[in-house]
Amino acid sequence: TQLLEQSPQFLSIQEGENLTVYCNSSSVFSSLQWYRQEPGEGPVLLVTVVTGGEVKKLKRLTFQFGDARKDSSLHITAAQPGDTGLYLCAGDAGTASKLTFGTGTRLQVTL
Amino acid sequence: KAGVTQTPRYLIKTRGQQVTLSCSPISGHRSVSWYQQTPGQGLQFLFEYFSETQRNKGNFPGRFSGRQFSNSRSEMNVSTLELGDSALYLCATRIGYGNEKLFFGSGTQLSVL
């Protein structure tokens, strides 16, 4: 059974601070996705990383895929209240819809 | 373009009953996947349908079943409900059966009493 562990589980920070969320597994994934989910809504895809060592940037968000394709990180610079939500990583082992989701990181950004 | 539509939004059932949830995909999307989300287990894959055929299945008991119609709409059914089936059930759709982006609906919140 493939597992994706995310850390930290909860994060409460003030506006303007930086943070990093980690997603770790003992399994290799062909790609890894990051989602954000807001209360009462389904997850929304932020990014997909495919190549080991790949780095992608989405405005203030930086995503990295580990060299061995077993882990990933999400770094947010100068967090804003709009970044509040549940961040989920999801690994694709080759069947693109049968994603293995991480345990989630709940982020709260206050003014 | 309308998003993924799931109905009903909320549902309350009692143990032993059965329930049917519906998912209407984005126009043109032919693949529909179902996920269960609970605070303890997170998001877990149930199954995927493409062209009215189940293509993938997760590790859930046979009480959980689904189907897809010719217009790509999908339903999932849970029979003999248990308290542990209380969860947010999410539907995700994509254009085809490949490595495309998944679009999630807002889910159906099922409470089993």
mmCIF file of C-alpha atoms in Angstrom:
data_model
loop_
_atom_site.group_PDB
_atom_site.id
_atom_site.type_symbol
_atom_site.label_atom_id
_atom_site.label_comp_id
_atom_site.label_asym_id
_atom_site.label_seq_id
_atom_site.Cartn_x
_atom_site.Cartn_y
_atom_site.Cartn_z
ATOM 1 C CA THR A 1 0.000 0.000 0.000
ATOM 2 C CA GLN A 2 1.421 3.345 -1.023
ATOM 3 C CA LEU A 3 1.296 6.057 1.606
ATOM 4 C CA LEU A 4 1.986 9.753 1.409
ATOM 5 C CA GLU A 5 2.772 11.479 4.667
ATOM 6 C CA GLN A 6 2.467 15.237 4.845
ATOM 7 C CA SER A 7 3.977 17.493 7.445
ATOM 8 C CA PRO A 8 3.078 19.521 9.284
ATOM 9 C CA GLN A 9 -0.577 18.529 9.762
ATOM 10 C CA PHE A 10 -1.555 22.009 10.883
ATOM 11 C CA LEU A 11 0.060 25.369 10.371
ATOM 12 C CA SER A 12 -1.134 28.706 11.686
ATOM 13 C CA ILE A 13 0.915 31.679 10.582
ATOM 14 C CA GLN A 14 0.602 35.416 10.132
ATOM 15 C CA GLU A 15 0.365 37.224 6.837
ATOM 16 C CA GLY A 16 3.763 37.811 5.281
ATOM 17 C CA GLU A 17 5.462 34.745 6.734
ATOM 18 C CA ASN A 18 7.015 31.981 4.643
ATOM 19 C CA LEU A 19 6.243 28.295 5.024
ATOM 20 C CA THR A 20 7.094 24.895 3.613
ATOM 21 C CA VAL A 21 4.892 21.818 3.446
ATOM 22 C CA TYR A 22 6.436 18.396 2.925
ATOM 23 C CA CYS A 23 5.065 15.289 1.254
ATOM 24 C CA ASN A 24 7.005 12.064 1.755
ATOM 25 C CA SER A 25 6.645 8.473 0.647
ATOM 26 C CA SER A 26 8.679 5.290 0.439
ATOM 27 C CA SER A 27 7.171 4.648 -3.001
ATOM 28 C CA VAL A 28 8.139 6.058 -6.363
ATOM 29 C CA PHE A 29 5.488 7.994 -8.260
ATOM 30 C CA SER A 30 5.410 8.758 -11.973
ATOM 31 C CA SER A 31 4.070 12.194 -11.116
ATOM 32 C CA LEU A 32 2.908 14.132 -8.109
ATOM 33 C CA GLN A 33 0.150 16.696 -7.859
ATOM 34 C CA TRP A 34 -0.637 19.395 -5.340
ATOM 35 C CA TYR A 35 -4.203 20.467 -4.607
ATOM 36 C CA ARG A 36 -5.818 23.089 -2.407
ATOM 37 C CA GLN A 37 -9.221 22.455 -0.922
ATOM 38 C CA GLU A 38 -11.379 25.110 0.691
ATOM 39 C CA PRO A 39 -14.241 24.364 3.099
ATOM 40 C CA GLY A 40 -17.306 23.024 1.320
ATOM 41 C CA GLU A 41 -15.497 22.573 -1.966
ATOM 42 C CA GLY A 42 -13.594 19.873 -3.806
ATOM 43 C CA PRO A 43 -9.813 19.968 -4.265
ATOM 44 C CA VAL A 44 -8.461 22.215 -7.016
ATOM 45 C CA LEU A 45 -5.294 21.234 -8.837
ATOM 46 C CA LEU A 46 -2.406 23.661 -8.337
ATOM 47 C CA VAL A 47 0.418 21.903 -10.141
ATOM 48 C CA THR A 48 1.721 18.595 -11.475
ATOM 49 C CA VAL A 49 5.403 17.689 -11.255
ATOM 50 C CA VAL A 50 6.707 14.851 -13.355
ATOM 51 C CA THR A 51 10.489 14.840 -13.549
ATOM 52 C CA GLY A 52 12.755 14.074 -10.601
ATOM 53 C CA GLY A 53 14.319 17.314 -9.353
ATOM 54 C CA GLU A 54 11.724 19.429 -11.150
ATOM 55 C CA VAL A 55 10.881 22.835 -9.704
ATOM 56 C CA LYS A 56 7.720 24.713 -10.681
ATOM 57 C CA LYS A 57 6.635 28.169 -9.617
ATOM 58 C CA LEU A 58 3.110 29.494 -9.444
ATOM 59 C CA LYS A 59 3.323 33.135 -8.315
ATOM 60 C CA ARG A 60 4.321 32.909 -4.625
ATOM 61 C CA LEU A 61 4.169 29.110 -4.565
ATOM 62 C CA THR A 62 7.199 26.955 -5.391
ATOM 63 C CA PHE A 63 6.845 23.213 -5.866
ATOM 64 C CA GLN A 64 9.700 20.724 -5.959
ATOM 65 C CA PHE A 65 9.747 17.033 -6.853
ATOM 66 C CA GLY A 66 12.500 14.984 -5.213
ATOM 67 C CA ASP A 67 15.245 13.504 -7.350
ATOM 68 C CA ALA A 68 14.037 9.972 -6.595
ATOM 69 C CA ARG A 69 10.387 10.931 -7.231
ATOM 70 C CA LYS A 70 9.381 9.820 -3.745
ATOM 71 C CA ASP A 71 8.879 13.192 -2.094
ATOM 72 C CA SER A 72 7.843 16.743 -2.806
ATOM 73 C CA SER A 73 7.652 20.110 -1.123
ATOM 74 C CA LEU A 74 5.512 23.205 -1.419
ATOM 75 C CA HIS A 75 6.980 26.533 -0.346
ATOM 76 C CA ILE A 76 4.813 29.628 0.023
ATOM 77 C CA THR A 77 6.496 33.024 0.185
ATOM 78 C CA ALA A 78 4.815 35.918 1.970
ATOM 79 C CA ALA A 79 1.633 34.026 2.797
ATOM 80 C CA GLN A 80 -1.704 35.807 2.445
ATOM 81 C CA PRO A 81 -5.110 35.075 4.037
ATOM 82 C CA GLY A 82 -6.273 33.832 0.629
ATOM 83 C CA ASP A 83 -3.759 30.985 0.924
ATOM 84 C CA THR A 84 -5.795 29.502 3.781
ATOM 85 C CA GLY A 85 -7.007 25.991 3.050
ATOM 86 C CA LEU A 86 -6.205 22.291 3.072
ATOM 87 C CA TYR A 87 -3.175 21.429 0.959
ATOM 88 C CA LEU A 88 -3.041 17.916 -0.421
ATOM 89 C CA CYS A 89 -0.342 16.135 -2.325
ATOM 90 C CA ALA A 90 -1.358 13.222 -4.522
ATOM 91 C CA GLY A 91 0.818 10.623 -6.171
ATOM 92 C CA ASP A 92 0.150 8.962 -9.464
ATOM 93 C CA ALA A 93 1.712 5.516 -9.730
ATOM 94 C CA GLY A 94 0.794 5.191 -13.382
ATOM 95 C CA THR A 95 -2.995 5.137 -13.326
ATOM 96 C CA ALA A 96 -3.721 8.826 -13.502
ATOM 97 C CA SER A 97 -7.126 8.761 -11.850
ATOM 98 C CA LYS A 98 -6.267 6.321 -9.054
ATOM 99 C CA LEU A 99 -4.381 8.903 -7.080
ATOM 100 C CA THR A 100 -2.937 8.252 -3.644
ATOM 101 C CA PHE A 101 -3.602 11.337 -1.573
ATOM 102 C CA GLY A 102 -1.477 12.595 1.266
ATOM 103 C CA THR A 103 -2.724 13.125 4.786
ATOM 104 C CA GLY A 104 -3.128 16.855 4.191
ATOM 105 C CA THR A 105 -1.800 20.075 5.702
ATOM 106 C CA ARG A 106 -4.323 22.567 7.032
ATOM 107 C CA LEU A 107 -2.998 26.108 6.667
ATOM 108 C CA GLN A 108 -4.456 29.134 8.418
ATOM 109 C CA VAL A 109 -3.075 32.552 7.524
ATOM 110 C CA THR A 110 -4.212 35.425 9.716
ATOM 111 C CA LEU A 111 -3.835 39.190 9.355
ATOM 112 C CA LYS B 1 -18.508 26.020 -18.971
ATOM 113 C CA ALA B 2 -20.374 24.472 -16.053
ATOM 114 C CA GLY B 3 -18.289 22.593 -13.514
ATOM 115 C CA VAL B 4 -18.749 19.120 -12.089
ATOM 116 C CA THR B 5 -22.193 18.865 -10.499
ATOM 117 C CA GLN B 6 -22.879 16.536 -7.606
ATOM 118 C CA THR B 7 -26.300 15.919 -6.112
ATOM 119 C CA PRO B 8 -27.523 15.957 -3.484
ATOM 120 C CA ARG B 9 -25.255 18.284 -1.548
ATOM 121 C CA TYR B 10 -26.191 16.832 1.842
ATOM 122 C CA LEU B 11 -27.765 13.538 2.815
ATOM 123 C CA ILE B 12 -28.742 11.995 6.129
ATOM 124 C CA LYS B 13 -29.441 8.271 6.294
ATOM 125 C CA THR B 14 -29.710 5.616 8.989
ATOM 126 C CA ARG B 15 -27.727 2.420 9.337
ATOM 127 C CA GLY B 16 -28.836 -0.350 7.031
ATOM 128 C CA GLN B 17 -30.321 1.945 4.405
ATOM 129 C CA GLN B 18 -28.889 2.412 0.943
ATOM 130 C CA VAL B 19 -28.013 5.610 -0.861
ATOM 131 C CA THR B 20 -27.419 6.754 -4.446
ATOM 132 C CA LEU B 21 -25.256 9.756 -5.276
ATOM 133 C CA SER B 22 -25.095 11.454 -8.652
ATOM 134 C CA CYS B 23 -22.313 13.158 -10.600
ATOM 135 C CA SER B 24 -22.692 15.127 -13.832
ATOM 136 C CA PRO B 25 -19.302 15.757 -15.457
ATOM 137 C CA ILE B 26 -18.122 18.813 -17.302
ATOM 138 C CA SER B 27 -19.379 18.736 -20.878
ATOM 139 C CA GLY B 28 -16.999 16.643 -22.973
ATOM 140 C CA HIS B 29 -15.497 14.799 -20.012
ATOM 141 C CA ARG B 30 -15.904 11.065 -20.355
ATOM 142 C CA SER B 31 -14.035 9.801 -17.310
ATOM 143 C CA VAL B 32 -15.597 9.936 -13.852
ATOM 144 C CA SER B 33 -13.818 8.931 -10.649
ATOM 145 C CA TRP B 34 -15.209 8.733 -7.149
ATOM 146 C CA TYR B 35 -13.341 9.424 -3.905
ATOM 147 C CA GLN B 36 -14.291 9.192 -0.243
ATOM 148 C CA GLN B 37 -12.945 11.850 2.126
ATOM 149 C CA THR B 38 -12.984 11.394 5.910
ATOM 150 C CA PRO B 39 -11.061 13.219 8.654
ATOM 151 C CA GLY B 40 -9.317 10.002 9.699
ATOM 152 C CA GLN B 41 -8.467 8.408 6.368
ATOM 153 C CA GLY B 42 -8.273 11.435 4.099
ATOM 154 C CA LEU B 43 -9.111 11.058 0.421
ATOM 155 C CA GLN B 44 -9.396 7.486 -0.834
ATOM 156 C CA PHE B 45 -10.073 6.297 -4.368
ATOM 157 C CA LEU B 46 -13.275 4.310 -4.870
ATOM 158 C CA PHE B 47 -13.487 3.652 -8.613
ATOM 159 C CA GLU B 48 -13.282 5.160 -12.082
ATOM 160 C CA TYR B 49 -15.621 4.824 -15.019
ATOM 161 C CA PHE B 50 -14.863 5.550 -18.638
ATOM 162 C CA SER B 51 -17.192 4.854 -21.549
ATOM 163 C CA GLU B 52 -19.660 3.155 -19.204
ATOM 164 C CA THR B 53 -17.024 0.647 -18.021
ATOM 165 C CA GLN B 54 -15.317 0.472 -14.654
ATOM 166 C CA ARG B 55 -11.598 0.920 -15.368
ATOM 167 C CA ASN B 56 -10.124 1.033 -11.878
ATOM 168 C CA LYS B 57 -11.241 0.081 -8.430
ATOM 169 C CA GLY B 58 -9.986 0.973 -4.965
ATOM 170 C CA ASN B 59 -10.000 -1.127 -1.817
ATOM 171 C CA PHE B 60 -13.592 -0.756 -0.723
ATOM 172 C CA PRO B 61 -16.126 -3.507 0.056
ATOM 173 C CA GLY B 62 -18.682 -4.621 -2.478
ATOM 174 C CA ARG B 63 -21.326 -2.492 -0.760
ATOM 175 C CA PHE B 64 -19.878 0.360 -2.769
ATOM 176 C CA SER B 65 -20.795 0.235 -6.435
ATOM 177 C CA GLY B 66 -21.159 2.583 -9.325
ATOM 178 C CA ARG B 67 -22.216 2.935 -12.893
ATOM 179 C CA GLN B 68 -21.900 5.344 -15.771
ATOM 180 C CA PHE B 69 -24.492 6.210 -18.348
ATOM 181 C CA SER B 70 -24.073 6.876 -22.065
ATOM 182 C CA ASN B 71 -24.133 10.632 -21.429
ATOM 183 C CA SER B 72 -21.145 10.157 -19.037
ATOM 184 C CA ARG B 73 -23.185 10.941 -15.937
ATOM 185 C CA SER B 74 -22.314 8.615 -13.100
ATOM 186 C CA GLU B 75 -23.972 7.327 -9.978
ATOM 187 C CA MET B 76 -22.514 5.571 -6.984
ATOM 188 C CA ASN B 77 -24.501 3.412 -4.627
ATOM 189 C CA VAL B 78 -23.763 2.356 -1.092
ATOM 190 C CA SER B 79 -25.901 -0.439 0.300
ATOM 191 C CA THR B 80 -26.408 -1.476 3.926
ATOM 192 C CA LEU B 81 -24.979 1.751 5.255
ATOM 193 C CA GLU B 82 -22.673 1.693 8.262
ATOM 194 C CA LEU B 83 -21.766 4.546 10.616
ATOM 195 C CA GLY B 84 -18.251 4.539 9.151
ATOM 196 C CA ASP B 85 -19.622 5.410 5.716
ATOM 197 C CA SER B 86 -20.227 8.963 6.917
ATOM 198 C CA ALA B 87 -17.978 11.019 4.675
ATOM 199 C CA LEU B 88 -17.701 13.567 1.909
ATOM 200 C CA TYR B 89 -18.015 11.756 -1.399
ATOM 201 C CA LEU B 90 -16.228 13.546 -4.212
ATOM 202 C CA CYS B 91 -16.562 13.026 -7.907
ATOM 203 C CA ALA B 92 -13.719 13.977 -10.255
ATOM 204 C CA THR B 93 -13.920 14.100 -14.018
ATOM 205 C CA ARG B 94 -11.492 14.443 -16.903
ATOM 206 C CA ILE B 95 -11.634 14.439 -20.662
ATOM 207 C CA GLY B 96 -10.287 10.999 -21.391
ATOM 208 C CA TYR B 97 -8.520 8.000 -19.955
ATOM 209 C CA GLY B 98 -5.015 9.306 -19.759
ATOM 210 C CA ASN B 99 -2.887 11.757 -17.933
ATOM 211 C CA GLU B 100 -5.194 14.757 -17.924
ATOM 212 C CA LYS B 101 -6.189 17.163 -15.220
ATOM 213 C CA LEU B 102 -8.880 16.064 -12.787
ATOM 214 C CA PHE B 103 -11.731 18.441 -11.957
ATOM 215 C CA PHE B 104 -13.509 17.811 -8.678
ATOM 216 C CA GLY B 105 -17.085 18.549 -7.745
ATOM 217 C CA SER B 106 -18.049 20.067 -4.394
ATOM 218 C CA GLY B 107 -19.076 16.675 -3.069
ATOM 219 C CA THR B 108 -21.995 15.074 -1.299
ATOM 220 C CA GLN B 109 -21.787 15.108 2.493
ATOM 221 C CA LEU B 110 -23.302 11.849 3.738
ATOM 222 C CA SER B 111 -24.142 11.406 7.398
ATOM 223 C CA VAL B 112 -25.160 7.958 8.631
ATOM 224 C CA LEU B 113 -26.994 7.922 11.971
#
